[in-house]
Short mmCIF file of C-alpha atoms in Angstrom, two decimals:
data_model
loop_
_atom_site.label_atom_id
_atom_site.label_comp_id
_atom_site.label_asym_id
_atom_site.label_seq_id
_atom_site.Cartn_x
_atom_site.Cartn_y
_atom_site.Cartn_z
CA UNK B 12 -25.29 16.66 25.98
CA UNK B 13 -23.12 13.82 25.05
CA UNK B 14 -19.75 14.01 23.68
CA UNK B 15 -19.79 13.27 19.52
CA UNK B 16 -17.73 10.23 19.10
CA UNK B 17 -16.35 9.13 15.78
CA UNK B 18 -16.29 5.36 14.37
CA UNK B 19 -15.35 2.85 17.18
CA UNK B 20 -14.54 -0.14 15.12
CA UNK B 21 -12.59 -0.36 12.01
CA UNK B 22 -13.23 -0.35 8.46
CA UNK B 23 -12.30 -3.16 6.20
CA UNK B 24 -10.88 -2.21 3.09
CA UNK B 25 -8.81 -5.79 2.05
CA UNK B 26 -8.36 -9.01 4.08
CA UNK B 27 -7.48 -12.36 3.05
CA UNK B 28 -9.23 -14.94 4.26
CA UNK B 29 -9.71 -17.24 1.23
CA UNK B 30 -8.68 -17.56 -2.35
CA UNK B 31 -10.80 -15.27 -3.98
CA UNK B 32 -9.64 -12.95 -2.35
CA UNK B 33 -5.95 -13.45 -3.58
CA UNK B 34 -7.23 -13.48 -7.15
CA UNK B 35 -9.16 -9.73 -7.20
CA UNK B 36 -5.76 -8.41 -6.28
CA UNK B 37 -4.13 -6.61 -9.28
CA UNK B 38 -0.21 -7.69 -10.06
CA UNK B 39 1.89 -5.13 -11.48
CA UNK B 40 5.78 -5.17 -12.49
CA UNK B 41 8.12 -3.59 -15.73
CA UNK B 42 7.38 -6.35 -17.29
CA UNK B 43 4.73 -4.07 -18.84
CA UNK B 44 6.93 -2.19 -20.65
CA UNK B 45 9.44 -4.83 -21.43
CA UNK B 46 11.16 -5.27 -17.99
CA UNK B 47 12.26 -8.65 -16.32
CA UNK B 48 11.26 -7.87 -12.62
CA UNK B 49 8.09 -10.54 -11.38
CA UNK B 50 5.41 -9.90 -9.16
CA UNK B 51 3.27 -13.23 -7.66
CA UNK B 52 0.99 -13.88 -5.53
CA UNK B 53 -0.42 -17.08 -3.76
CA UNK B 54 -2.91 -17.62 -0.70
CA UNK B 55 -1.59 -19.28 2.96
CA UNK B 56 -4.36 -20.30 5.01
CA UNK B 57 -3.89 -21.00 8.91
CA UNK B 58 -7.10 -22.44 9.85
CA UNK B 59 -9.85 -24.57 8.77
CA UNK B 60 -13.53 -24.67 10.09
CA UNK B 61 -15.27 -27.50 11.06
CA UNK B 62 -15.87 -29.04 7.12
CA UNK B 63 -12.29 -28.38 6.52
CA UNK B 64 -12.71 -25.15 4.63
CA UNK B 65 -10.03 -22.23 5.07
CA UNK B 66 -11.59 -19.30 6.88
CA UNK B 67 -8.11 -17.71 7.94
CA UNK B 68 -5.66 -16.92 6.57
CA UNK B 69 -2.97 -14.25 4.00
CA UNK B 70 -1.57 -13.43 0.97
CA UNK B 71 2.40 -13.83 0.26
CA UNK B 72 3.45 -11.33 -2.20
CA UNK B 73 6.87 -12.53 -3.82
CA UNK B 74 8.65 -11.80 -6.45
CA UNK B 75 12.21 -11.18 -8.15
CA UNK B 76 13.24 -7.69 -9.05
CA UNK B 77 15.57 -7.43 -11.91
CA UNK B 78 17.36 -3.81 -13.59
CA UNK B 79 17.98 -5.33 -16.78
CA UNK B 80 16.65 -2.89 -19.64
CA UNK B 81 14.94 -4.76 -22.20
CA UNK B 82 16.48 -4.47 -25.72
CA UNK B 83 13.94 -3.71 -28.16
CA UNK B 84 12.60 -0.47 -26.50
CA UNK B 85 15.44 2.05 -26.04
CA UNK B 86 13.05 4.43 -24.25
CA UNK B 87 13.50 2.46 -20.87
CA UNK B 88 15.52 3.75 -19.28
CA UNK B 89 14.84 2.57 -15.77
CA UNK B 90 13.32 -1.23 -14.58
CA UNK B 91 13.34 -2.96 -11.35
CA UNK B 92 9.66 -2.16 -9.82
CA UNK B 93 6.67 -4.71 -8.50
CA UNK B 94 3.58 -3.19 -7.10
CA UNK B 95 0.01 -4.68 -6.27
CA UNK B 96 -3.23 -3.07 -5.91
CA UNK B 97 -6.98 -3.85 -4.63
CA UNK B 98 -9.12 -3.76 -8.00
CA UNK B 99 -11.54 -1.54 -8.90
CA UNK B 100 -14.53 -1.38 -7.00
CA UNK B 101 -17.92 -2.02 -8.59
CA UNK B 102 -19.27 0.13 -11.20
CA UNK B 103 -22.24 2.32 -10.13
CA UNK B 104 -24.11 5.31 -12.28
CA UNK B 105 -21.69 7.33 -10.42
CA UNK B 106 -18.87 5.69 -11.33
CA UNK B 107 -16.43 3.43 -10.04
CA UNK B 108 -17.28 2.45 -6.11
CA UNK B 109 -15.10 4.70 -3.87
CA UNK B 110 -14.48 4.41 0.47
CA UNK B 111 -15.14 6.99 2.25
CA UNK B 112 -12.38 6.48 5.39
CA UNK B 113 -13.51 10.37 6.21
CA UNK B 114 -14.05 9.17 9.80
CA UNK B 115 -10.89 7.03 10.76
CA UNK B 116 -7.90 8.57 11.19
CA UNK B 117 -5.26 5.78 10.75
CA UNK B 118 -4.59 3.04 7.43
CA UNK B 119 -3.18 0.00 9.40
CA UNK B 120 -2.03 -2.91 7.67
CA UNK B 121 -1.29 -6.54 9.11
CA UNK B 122 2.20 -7.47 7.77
CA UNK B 123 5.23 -9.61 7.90
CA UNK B 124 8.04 -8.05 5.96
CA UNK B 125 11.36 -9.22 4.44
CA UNK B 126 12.91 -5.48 5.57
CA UNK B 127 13.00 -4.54 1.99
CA UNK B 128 11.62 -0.70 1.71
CA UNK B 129 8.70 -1.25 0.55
CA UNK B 130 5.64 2.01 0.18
CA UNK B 131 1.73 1.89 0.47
CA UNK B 132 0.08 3.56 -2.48
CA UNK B 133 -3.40 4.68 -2.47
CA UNK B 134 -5.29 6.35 -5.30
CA UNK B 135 -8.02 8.75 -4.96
CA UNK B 136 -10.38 10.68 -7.53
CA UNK B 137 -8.48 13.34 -8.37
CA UNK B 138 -8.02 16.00 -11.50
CA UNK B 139 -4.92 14.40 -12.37
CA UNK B 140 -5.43 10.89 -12.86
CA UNK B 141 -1.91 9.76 -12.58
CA UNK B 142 -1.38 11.04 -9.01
CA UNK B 143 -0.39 8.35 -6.61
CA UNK B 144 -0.55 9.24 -2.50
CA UNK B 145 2.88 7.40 -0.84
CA UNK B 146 3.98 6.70 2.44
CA UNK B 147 6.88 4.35 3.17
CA UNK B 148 5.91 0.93 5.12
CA UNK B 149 8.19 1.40 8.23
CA UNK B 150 8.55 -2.42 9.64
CA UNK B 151 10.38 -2.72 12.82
CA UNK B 152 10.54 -6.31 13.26
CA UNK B 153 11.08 -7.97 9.69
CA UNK B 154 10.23 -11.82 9.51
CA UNK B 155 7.28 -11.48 12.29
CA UNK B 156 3.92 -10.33 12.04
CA UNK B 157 3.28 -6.70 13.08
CA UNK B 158 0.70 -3.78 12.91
CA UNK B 159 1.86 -0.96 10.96
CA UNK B 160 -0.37 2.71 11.11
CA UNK B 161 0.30 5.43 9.06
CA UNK B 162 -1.93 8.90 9.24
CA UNK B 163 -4.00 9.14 6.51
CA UNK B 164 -2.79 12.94 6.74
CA UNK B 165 0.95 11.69 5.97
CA UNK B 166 0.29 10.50 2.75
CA UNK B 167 2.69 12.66 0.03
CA UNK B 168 1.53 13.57 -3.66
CA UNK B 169 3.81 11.59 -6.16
CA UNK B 170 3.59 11.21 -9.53
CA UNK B 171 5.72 8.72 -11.77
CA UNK B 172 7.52 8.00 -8.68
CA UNK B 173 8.29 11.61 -7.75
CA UNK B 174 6.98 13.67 -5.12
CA UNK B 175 5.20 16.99 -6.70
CA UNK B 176 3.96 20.41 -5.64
CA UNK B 177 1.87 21.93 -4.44
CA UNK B 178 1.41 19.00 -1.91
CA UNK B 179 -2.32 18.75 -1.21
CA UNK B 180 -3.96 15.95 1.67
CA UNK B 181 -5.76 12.54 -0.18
CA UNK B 182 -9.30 13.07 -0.12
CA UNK B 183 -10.41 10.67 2.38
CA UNK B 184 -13.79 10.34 1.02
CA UNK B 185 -13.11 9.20 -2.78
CA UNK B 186 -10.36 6.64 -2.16
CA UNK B 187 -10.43 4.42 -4.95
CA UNK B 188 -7.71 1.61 -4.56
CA UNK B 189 -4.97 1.15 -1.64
CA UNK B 190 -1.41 -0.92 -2.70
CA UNK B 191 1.71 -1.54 -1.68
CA UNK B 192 4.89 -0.92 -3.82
CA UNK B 193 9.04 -2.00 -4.15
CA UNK B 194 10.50 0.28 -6.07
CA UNK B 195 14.33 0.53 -4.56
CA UNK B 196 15.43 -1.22 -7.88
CA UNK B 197 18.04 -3.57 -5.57
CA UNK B 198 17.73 -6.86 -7.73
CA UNK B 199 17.12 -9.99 -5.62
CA UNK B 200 13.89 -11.86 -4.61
CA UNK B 201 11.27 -10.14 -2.42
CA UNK B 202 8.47 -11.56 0.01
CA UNK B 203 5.90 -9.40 1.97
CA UNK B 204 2.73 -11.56 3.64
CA UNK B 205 -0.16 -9.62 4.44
CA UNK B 206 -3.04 -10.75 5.97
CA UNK B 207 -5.83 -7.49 6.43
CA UNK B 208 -5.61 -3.76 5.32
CA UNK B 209 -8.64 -1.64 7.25
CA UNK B 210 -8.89 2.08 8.46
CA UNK B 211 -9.36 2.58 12.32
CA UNK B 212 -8.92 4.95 15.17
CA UNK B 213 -7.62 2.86 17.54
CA UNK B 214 -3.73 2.84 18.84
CA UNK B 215 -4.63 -0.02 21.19
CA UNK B 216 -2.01 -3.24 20.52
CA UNK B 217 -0.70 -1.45 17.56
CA UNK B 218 2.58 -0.52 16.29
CA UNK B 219 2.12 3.18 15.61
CA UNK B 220 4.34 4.01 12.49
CA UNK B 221 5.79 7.27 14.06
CA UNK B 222 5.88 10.91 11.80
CA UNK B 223 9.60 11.46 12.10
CA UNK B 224 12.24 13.13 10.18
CA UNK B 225 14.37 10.62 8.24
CA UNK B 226 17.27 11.05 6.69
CA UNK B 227 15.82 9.69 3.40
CA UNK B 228 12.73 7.73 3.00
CA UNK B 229 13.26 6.82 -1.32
CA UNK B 230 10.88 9.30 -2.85
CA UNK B 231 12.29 12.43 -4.55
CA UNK B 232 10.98 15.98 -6.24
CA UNK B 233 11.28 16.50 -8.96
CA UNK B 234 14.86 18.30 -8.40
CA UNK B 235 16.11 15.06 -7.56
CA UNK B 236 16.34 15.71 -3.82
CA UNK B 237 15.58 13.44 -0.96
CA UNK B 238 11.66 14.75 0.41
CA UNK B 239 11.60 13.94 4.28
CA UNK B 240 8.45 13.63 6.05
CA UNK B 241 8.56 15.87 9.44
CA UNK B 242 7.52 15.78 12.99
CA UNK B 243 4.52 18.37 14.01
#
């Protein structure tokens, strides 16, 4: 009897290989409540087919972020975020369209990273609607392009920015959008490219975004103290 095998190719959740593809990205920054941070977007392309069309290429993400509380709305508190998204996936009679990444075990994304600390978000169906899954985006060689994994079982329940008990795995099978996040509040201007995001199972040419403890990775209970993630 032969051996059951998962998936052996990947699954392609977001690549960017033309400008429509920049566009259906969602922008998000505190400028929604008032806030002076800015989050942009624009499409690179690398190569051109034969009738001079783009068929390669990625997406910069750039931006400023800015602390300044706006005046007008004295329940701010806090500013200084920019975060994108994928959009929402077609509407069926079930609902919004969901991936199922059940059968891969890694999210790797294609990046090239200004060294800022920057986290993937992803959002699942889930009873509490707010609930965001985080993992920090570990790049070890800012300003070149690299291959990042991170186990979909690494993932950490946040909500408003805060990690939250009990502390319960994504489920793989309803994921709804996947994102990436700056939320250190250090004002300056960012830049992150990124050229695919797709689940996979493969290690091979990758660089494997090890599960080790840190000293602090940015995310916090609700206690205020620094949540680690830990080696098995």
């Amino acid at each position: 009897m032969e051996n059951i095998r998962g998936p052996s190719g990947p699954y392609e959740l977001q690549k960017f290989e033309g400008l429509d593809d920049v566009e259906d990205i969602k922008l998000m920054s505190d400028q929604e409540f008032g806030g002076f941070s800015t989050s942009n977007s624009e499409y690179i392309s690398t190569r051109e087919d034969s009738n001079g069309r783009s068929d390669r290429g990625y997406m910069r993400w750039y931006g400023t972020i800015s602390n300044q509380l706006p005046k007008d709305r004295f329940k701010v508190k806090r500013s200084g975020f920019a975060a994108f998204r994928t959009c929402d996936q077609k509407l069926t009679a079930f609902g919004y369209g969901k991936w199922d990444v059940d059968p891969w075990n890694y999210l790797a994304l294609r990046i090239k990273s200004d060294g800022r600390s920057y986290f993937v978000n992803i959002m699942t169906e889930s009873i509490v609607p707010q609930d965001v899954f985080q993992h920090r985006l570990f790049a070890k060689r800012p300003g070149e392009w690299e291959t990042v994994l991170i186990d979909w079982r690494d993932f950490m329940r946040t909500n408003h920015g805060m990690v939250i008990e009990p502390q319960i795995q994504l489920i793989k099978q309803r994921v709804l959008t996947v994102g990436i996040s700056l939320i250190d509040r250090k004002p300056g201007p960012f830049e992150l490219c990124v050229e695919r995001i797709w689940a996979t199972n493969s290690l091979r040419d990758h660089t494997t975004d090890e599960r080790r403890a840190l000293s602090s990775n940015g995310l916090k209970n609700k206690q205020g103290e620094d949540v680690t993630w830990k080696m098995d």
